[in-house]
Amino acid sequence: MSNRNLEELLQSAGGPVKLLRNSQIGPYVYPVVPPEFTSWRDEQMAWQHTCVLFNQSFHMTDMYIQGSDSLKLLSNLGVNSFKNFAVDKAKQYVACSHEGYVIGDAILFYLDKDLFNLVGRPSVHNWVQYHCETGEYNATVERDERAAARQGPLMRKAYRYQVQGPNAPGVIQKLIGKPVPDIKFFNMDAFTIAGRKVRALRHGMVGQPGWELFGPWTERDDVRNAIVEAGKEFGLRQVGSRAYSSNTLESGWIPSPMPAIYDGDKMKPYRQWLSANVYEATASLGGSFYSDNIRDYYSTPYDLGYGPIVKFDHDFIGRAALEKMAANPKRRKVTLVWNPDDATNAIGSIFQDGPHAKYIDFPSAVYSTLPYDKVTKGGKTIGVSTWSGYSFNERAMLSLAMIDAEYSEPRTDVTLVWGEEGGGSTRPTVERHKQSDIRVTVAPVPYSEIARTAYRTK
Amino acid sequence: VSYKNLEEAIRAAGNPVKMLRNSQLGPYVYPVVPSEFSNWRDEQRAWRETCVLFNQSYHMADMFIEGPDTIKLFSATGINSFGTFAVNKAKQFIGCNYDGYVIGDAILFYLSKDSFVLVGRPSIHNWVQYHAEKGGYKVTISRDERSVARDVPIVRRLYRYQVQGPNAPQVLNKLNGGPVPDIKFFNMGEIKIAGRKVRALRHGMAGVPGLELWGPHEEREEIRAAIVEAGQEFGLRQVGSRAYATNTLESGWIPSPMPAVYSGEKMKPFREWLSGNGYEATAALGGSFYSDNIEDYYLTPWDLGYGPFVKFDHDFTGREALEKIAKNPKRRKVTLAWNGEDVTKIFRSMFEHGQDPYRVLDLPLTNYASLSYDKVLTGGKTVGFSTFSSYSYNERSMLSLGILDNEVAEVGTQVSLIWGEEGGGSLKPTVERHRQIEIRAIVGPVPYSREARESYAEGWRTGKK
């Protein structure tokens, strides 16, 4: 274990697929937050019917980017347009490799003149930091790692909460003591809550109005207590770590693209810059989709549903490749709805002797950092399924998938292969099991009725 | 609303059953320890096939009792014999009310002359402390409460670990740098770990040797790291909070008797002494067994399998009543193996629209209350309770610990249990609207062995009709 960087680690592991598929990292955790406050069913119902408090203070990496060249740095790496980007706005920031495959995505907050915060899984942070440090930019980065990547007492710079759901406006109005200001989606405002200054991003994670609230770490309890107290009359539920990650099944964001950095000479200096214990080195790859070629796991912005945010109004890494792809994107993001009988048979197999299906945990059935399950039609692989889990709101097992455009029409019947080959890999989250074919039906993204009609009508 | 004491809380609710059934406590948590280290299936498998580390440092209350009258105090409140109790021994300590019903049980460690610690759910701690204070005993008591809160620093006086499973002896020998002393069951000794002296209680699950280890809380990380490191070559797995509590389904201890404190004039001073927001006032009662009479939930030591511990060699609260019960105990503790096809129907109902699902089975630990009481039937007649329930990956079956009338407690008997609550469910935060379902089950022994369901029973597993 004396590898000095990711490139060396890949050499000694025999390639990226082998490395990631046998990662010993264990469960991808949503740390610190209790598993359940009431029950995961009740908590899921609340985000569709009343309102919820998501505590996002622990599972994401924050990276502050500061300096007169920060916008230039971000613009050189991001597929997004930066034309109208200004203080108090935010973006779903997406960065790609030279060949146009996604390295990662995160929320980018324009906090102040020459000051940004990037929040999410760290693959895009690493890429931005690399360019900041090795390029000619008048910018600096400061990282505040997610809880899973740190040791010792848990101190972060900022708390991060979301208040979401149909009753969220009522709760916010009560907290700030005045009507809720009409700010646009992904724009920011400042509130006073419990006497504390709180910054607020207008957000709507599950197709309902909502706000993401953040402020100094030391004020986290005051603000949280105030939200919980104010939320009582509105049926607010705190969401535990088990329900939390399942909300994206209803809203349709894929949290887990394979970072497109593992191959190619052009990326080699970056892999040599990355240390041997970063996210990209320890992430676990799981599921029924197998290829020895890591490139088969890469996604384009179009696969992930980010097509509309790719803007060729600036120069950025991957532009030339994306300009070619833009004309004819091959895959589309869809929701897959599992056949109830097949889902039941898979779950029910653990109540019988003999080999059983890969256990389906509720509500999140994800068992790796990067879930990749095979989607087939007539025996032919037509795409990959990523995030899977159960929605009590929809009374269904759902998966977010990227499949060939010709099969992406709603109500198309396809098959999802659940479980790994050969009894399963050696990863700690995988017990011995057999694979099972699950019939699934293609549905739109986002899946939830409300999300389908109201989400992002800017 | 907060009440001065338990008696007031009960009076405000009108009935203790009503109070407990609609408790707003939320999930009964096994705090601090991560949900899963690897995955709960393999963590369960490890205690049967290799070995495990249980981290018990957070979910139990410790009460330290010291002074010249300690034994006198325990002897007056415990049903156990204290005849040969001595330093470096431990006991499953059980306290009963005046009518012989169990208030609670916990492990009592005889640490040194006149010095003890009582470890477990706090109902028994409260009872002992009450007598210590009211009875003029020369003892001092200090409590170290279990941790329920999460994101505040949690400091306890002791860490508490168990190393269990067939490979536990090898791990412990390796840690100790030589064979661990030959300590008898429920006796204590000392071993060395990472250069520290660690006290050890000989404990075991389902006949497999193991040790419970404790020491100062500040040494917890170095001791744990040493155990994990030494255990690597023996397949040791750390057990997360989701699997932890399920191990009792295979070993057979019932963690959750209803404390027999809610009724009776004689117990009233105790209820007035108890806090209005303590364990007894906030505990959640769940399941399909309904009675407005709280006493129908009370259990005798025999119901819980503690008959052999009841010793009439000393005077203690409840003795007279227990002498009568001893002649003819009516019920027995059993393990119930749930019918797999019936269980699968519960999952199928989660995919149906237009009606509420059956009460969801959250695996592996399916309890949704502090005190689980489900109704067990034969021929439509209630013949007992099913209490703690969980899925066992080792048995590939849902199991629950039942307390059944002797006539139906024979191994191999087919019974059924009702899963879920009446009328769509109670107001507990852990309970969403649901329907009840009848689940067939086969009576097995305690501790469980699959032998029972495979060779004795007719039906779904054996194919016997």
Coordinates of N, CA and C in Angstrom, one line a residue, chain A residues 210-300:
Chain A
G210 N -38.8 24.9 -2.1 CA -38.0 24.6 -0.9 C -36.8 25.5 -0.9
W211 N -36.1 25.5 0.2 CA -34.9 26.3 0.4 C -33.8 25.5 1.0
E212 N -32.6 25.8 0.5 CA -31.4 25.3 1.2 C -30.8 26.4 2.0
L213 N -30.6 26.1 3.3 CA -30.2 27.1 4.2 C -28.8 26.8 4.7
F214 N -27.9 27.8 4.8 CA -26.6 27.5 5.3 C -26.0 28.7 6.1
G215 N -25.1 28.4 7.0 CA -24.6 29.5 7.9 C -23.5 28.9 8.7
P216 N -22.9 29.7 9.6 CA -21.7 29.2 10.4 C -22.1 27.9 11.2
W217 N -21.1 27.0 11.3 CA -21.3 25.7 11.9 C -21.7 25.9 13.4
T218 N -21.2 26.9 14.1 CA -21.5 27.1 15.5 C -23.0 27.4 15.7
E219 N -23.7 27.8 14.7 CA -25.1 28.2 14.8 C -26.0 27.1 14.4
R220 N -25.5 25.9 14.1 CA -26.3 24.9 13.5 C -27.4 24.4 14.4
D221 N -27.2 24.3 15.7 CA -28.3 23.8 16.6 C -29.4 24.9 16.8
D222 N -29.0 26.1 16.9 CA -30.0 27.2 17.1 C -31.0 27.2 15.9
V223 N -30.4 27.1 14.7 CA -31.2 27.2 13.5 C -32.0 25.9 13.3
R224 N -31.4 24.8 13.6 CA -32.2 23.6 13.4 C -33.3 23.5 14.4
N225 N -33.1 23.9 15.6 CA -34.1 23.8 16.6 C -35.3 24.8 16.3
A226 N -34.9 25.9 15.7 CA -35.9 26.9 15.3 C -36.8 26.3 14.2
I227 N -36.1 25.6 13.2 CA -36.9 25.0 12.1 C -37.8 23.9 12.6
V228 N -37.3 23.1 13.5 CA -38.1 22.0 14.0 C -39.3 22.5 14.7
E229 N -39.1 23.5 15.5 CA -40.1 24.1 16.4 C -41.2 24.8 15.5
A230 N -40.7 25.6 14.5 CA -41.7 26.3 13.6 C -42.4 25.3 12.7
G231 N -41.8 24.1 12.5 CA -42.4 23.2 11.5 C -43.5 22.3 12.1
K232 N -43.5 22.3 13.5 CA -44.5 21.4 14.2 C -45.9 21.6 13.6
E233 N -46.4 22.8 13.5 CA -47.8 22.9 13.1 C -48.0 22.7 11.6
F234 N -46.9 22.5 10.9 CA -46.9 22.2 9.4 C -46.6 20.8 9.1
G235 N -46.5 20.0 10.2 CA -46.2 18.5 9.9 C -44.8 18.3 9.5
L236 N -43.9 19.1 9.8 CA -42.5 18.9 9.4 C -41.9 17.7 10.0
R237 N -41.2 16.9 9.2 CA -40.4 15.8 9.7 C -39.0 16.0 9.4
Q238 N -38.1 15.6 10.4 CA -36.7 15.6 10.1 C -36.5 14.2 9.4
V239 N -35.6 14.3 8.4 CA -35.4 13.1 7.6 C -34.1 12.4 8.0
G240 N -34.2 11.1 8.3 CA -33.0 10.4 8.7 C -32.1 10.0 7.6
S241 N -31.0 9.4 7.9 CA -30.0 9.0 6.8 C -30.5 7.9 5.9
R242 N -31.5 7.1 6.4 CA -31.9 6.0 5.6 C -32.9 6.5 4.5
A243 N -33.8 7.5 4.8 CA -34.7 8.0 3.8 C -34.0 9.0 2.9
Y244 N -33.0 9.7 3.5 CA -32.5 10.9 2.8 C -32.1 10.6 1.3
S245 N -31.2 9.6 1.1 CA -30.7 9.4 -0.2 C -31.7 8.8 -1.2
S246 N -32.9 8.4 -0.7 CA -33.9 7.8 -1.6 C -34.7 8.9 -2.2
N247 N -34.6 10.2 -1.7 CA -35.5 11.2 -2.3 C -35.1 11.5 -3.7
T248 N -33.9 11.2 -4.1 CA -33.5 11.5 -5.5 C -34.2 10.6 -6.5
L249 N -34.7 9.5 -6.0 CA -35.5 8.6 -6.9 C -36.7 9.3 -7.4
E250 N -37.3 10.1 -6.6 CA -38.5 10.9 -7.0 C -38.1 12.1 -7.8
S251 N -36.9 12.7 -7.5 CA -36.6 14.0 -8.2 C -35.7 13.8 -9.4
G252 N -35.0 12.7 -9.5 CA -34.3 12.3 -10.7 C -32.9 12.6 -10.9
W253 N -32.2 13.2 -9.9 CA -30.8 13.5 -10.0 C -30.0 12.2 -9.8
I254 N -29.0 11.9 -10.7 CA -28.2 10.8 -10.5 C -26.9 11.2 -9.8
P255 N -26.7 10.7 -8.5 CA -25.6 11.2 -7.7 C -24.3 10.6 -8.0
S256 N -24.2 9.6 -8.9 CA -23.1 8.7 -8.9 C -22.5 8.4 -10.2
P257 N -22.2 9.4 -11.1 CA -21.5 9.1 -12.3 C -20.1 8.7 -12.1
M258 N -19.6 7.7 -12.9 CA -18.2 7.3 -12.8 C -17.3 8.5 -13.3
P259 N -16.4 8.9 -12.4 CA -15.6 10.1 -12.9 C -14.7 9.6 -14.1
A260 N -14.8 10.4 -15.2 CA -14.1 10.0 -16.4 C -12.6 10.4 -16.4
I261 N -11.9 9.8 -15.5 CA -10.5 10.2 -15.4 C -9.5 9.1 -15.4
Y262 N -10.0 7.9 -15.5 CA -9.2 6.7 -15.3 C -8.3 6.2 -16.5
D263 N -8.6 6.8 -17.7 CA -7.8 6.3 -18.8 C -7.3 7.5 -19.6
G264 N -6.4 7.2 -20.5 CA -5.9 8.2 -21.5 C -4.7 8.9 -20.9
D265 N -3.8 9.2 -21.8 CA -2.5 9.9 -21.5 C -2.7 11.3 -21.1
K266 N -3.8 11.9 -21.7 CA -4.0 13.3 -21.4 C -4.4 13.5 -19.9
M267 N -5.0 12.5 -19.3 CA -5.5 12.6 -17.9 C -4.4 12.1 -17.0
K268 N -3.3 11.5 -17.5 CA -2.3 10.9 -16.7 C -1.7 11.9 -15.6
P269 N -1.3 13.1 -16.1 CA -0.8 14.0 -15.0 C -1.8 14.3 -13.9
Y270 N -3.0 14.3 -14.2 CA -4.1 14.5 -13.2 C -4.1 13.3 -12.2
R271 N -4.0 12.1 -12.8 CA -4.0 10.9 -11.9 C -2.8 10.8 -11.1
Q272 N -1.7 11.4 -11.6 CA -0.4 11.4 -10.8 C -0.5 12.5 -9.7
W273 N -1.3 13.5 -10.0 CA -1.5 14.5 -9.0 C -2.5 14.1 -7.8
L274 N -3.5 13.3 -8.2 CA -4.4 12.8 -7.2 C -3.7 11.8 -6.3
S275 N -4.0 11.9 -5.0 CA -3.3 10.9 -4.1 C -4.0 9.6 -4.2
A276 N -3.4 8.6 -3.5 CA -3.9 7.2 -3.6 C -5.0 6.9 -2.6
N277 N -5.5 7.9 -1.9 CA -6.6 7.6 -1.0 C -7.8 8.5 -1.2
V278 N -7.9 9.1 -2.4 CA -9.0 10.0 -2.7 C -10.3 9.2 -3.1
Y279 N -11.4 10.0 -3.2 CA -12.6 9.4 -3.6 C -12.5 8.5 -4.8
E280 N -11.7 9.0 -5.8 CA -11.6 8.2 -7.1 C -10.8 6.9 -6.9
A281 N -10.0 6.9 -5.8 CA -9.2 5.7 -5.6 C -9.9 4.6 -4.7
T282 N -10.9 5.1 -3.9 CA -11.5 4.2 -2.9 C -12.9 3.9 -3.2
A283 N -13.5 4.7 -4.1 CA -15.0 4.4 -4.5 C -15.2 3.0 -4.9
S284 N -16.3 2.5 -4.5 CA -16.6 1.1 -4.9 C -17.6 1.1 -6.1
L285 N -17.3 0.1 -7.0 CA -18.2 0.0 -8.2 C -18.9 -1.3 -8.0
G286 N -20.3 -1.3 -8.2 CA -21.1 -2.5 -7.9 C -22.2 -2.6 -9.0
G287 N -22.7 -3.8 -9.0 CA -23.9 -4.1 -9.9 C -23.6 -5.1 -11.0
S288 N -24.6 -5.2 -11.8 CA -24.5 -6.3 -12.8 C -23.9 -5.9 -14.1
F289 N -23.6 -4.6 -14.3 CA -23.0 -4.2 -15.6 C -21.5 -4.4 -15.5
Y290 N -21.0 -5.3 -16.4 CA -19.6 -5.6 -16.4 C -18.9 -5.2 -17.7
S291 N -17.8 -4.5 -17.6 CA -16.9 -4.3 -18.8 C -15.5 -4.2 -18.2
D292 N -14.6 -4.7 -19.0 CA -13.2 -4.5 -18.6 C -12.7 -3.1 -19.0
N293 N -13.5 -2.5 -19.8 CA -13.1 -1.1 -20.3 C -13.8 -0.1 -19.5
I294 N -13.0 0.7 -18.7 CA -13.6 1.7 -17.8 C -14.4 2.7 -18.6
R295 N -14.1 2.9 -19.9 CA -14.8 3.9 -20.7 C -16.3 3.6 -20.8
D296 N -16.6 2.3 -20.7 CA -18.0 1.9 -20.9 C -18.8 2.3 -19.7
Y297 N -18.2 2.8 -18.6 CA -18.9 3.3 -17.5 C -19.1 4.8 -17.5
Y298 N -18.4 5.5 -18.4 CA -18.4 6.9 -18.4 C -19.8 7.4 -19.0
S299 N -20.2 8.6 -18.5 CA -21.4 9.2 -19.0 C -21.2 10.5 -19.7
T300 N -22.0 10.8 -20.6 CA -21.9 12.2 -21.2 C -22.9 13.1 -20.4

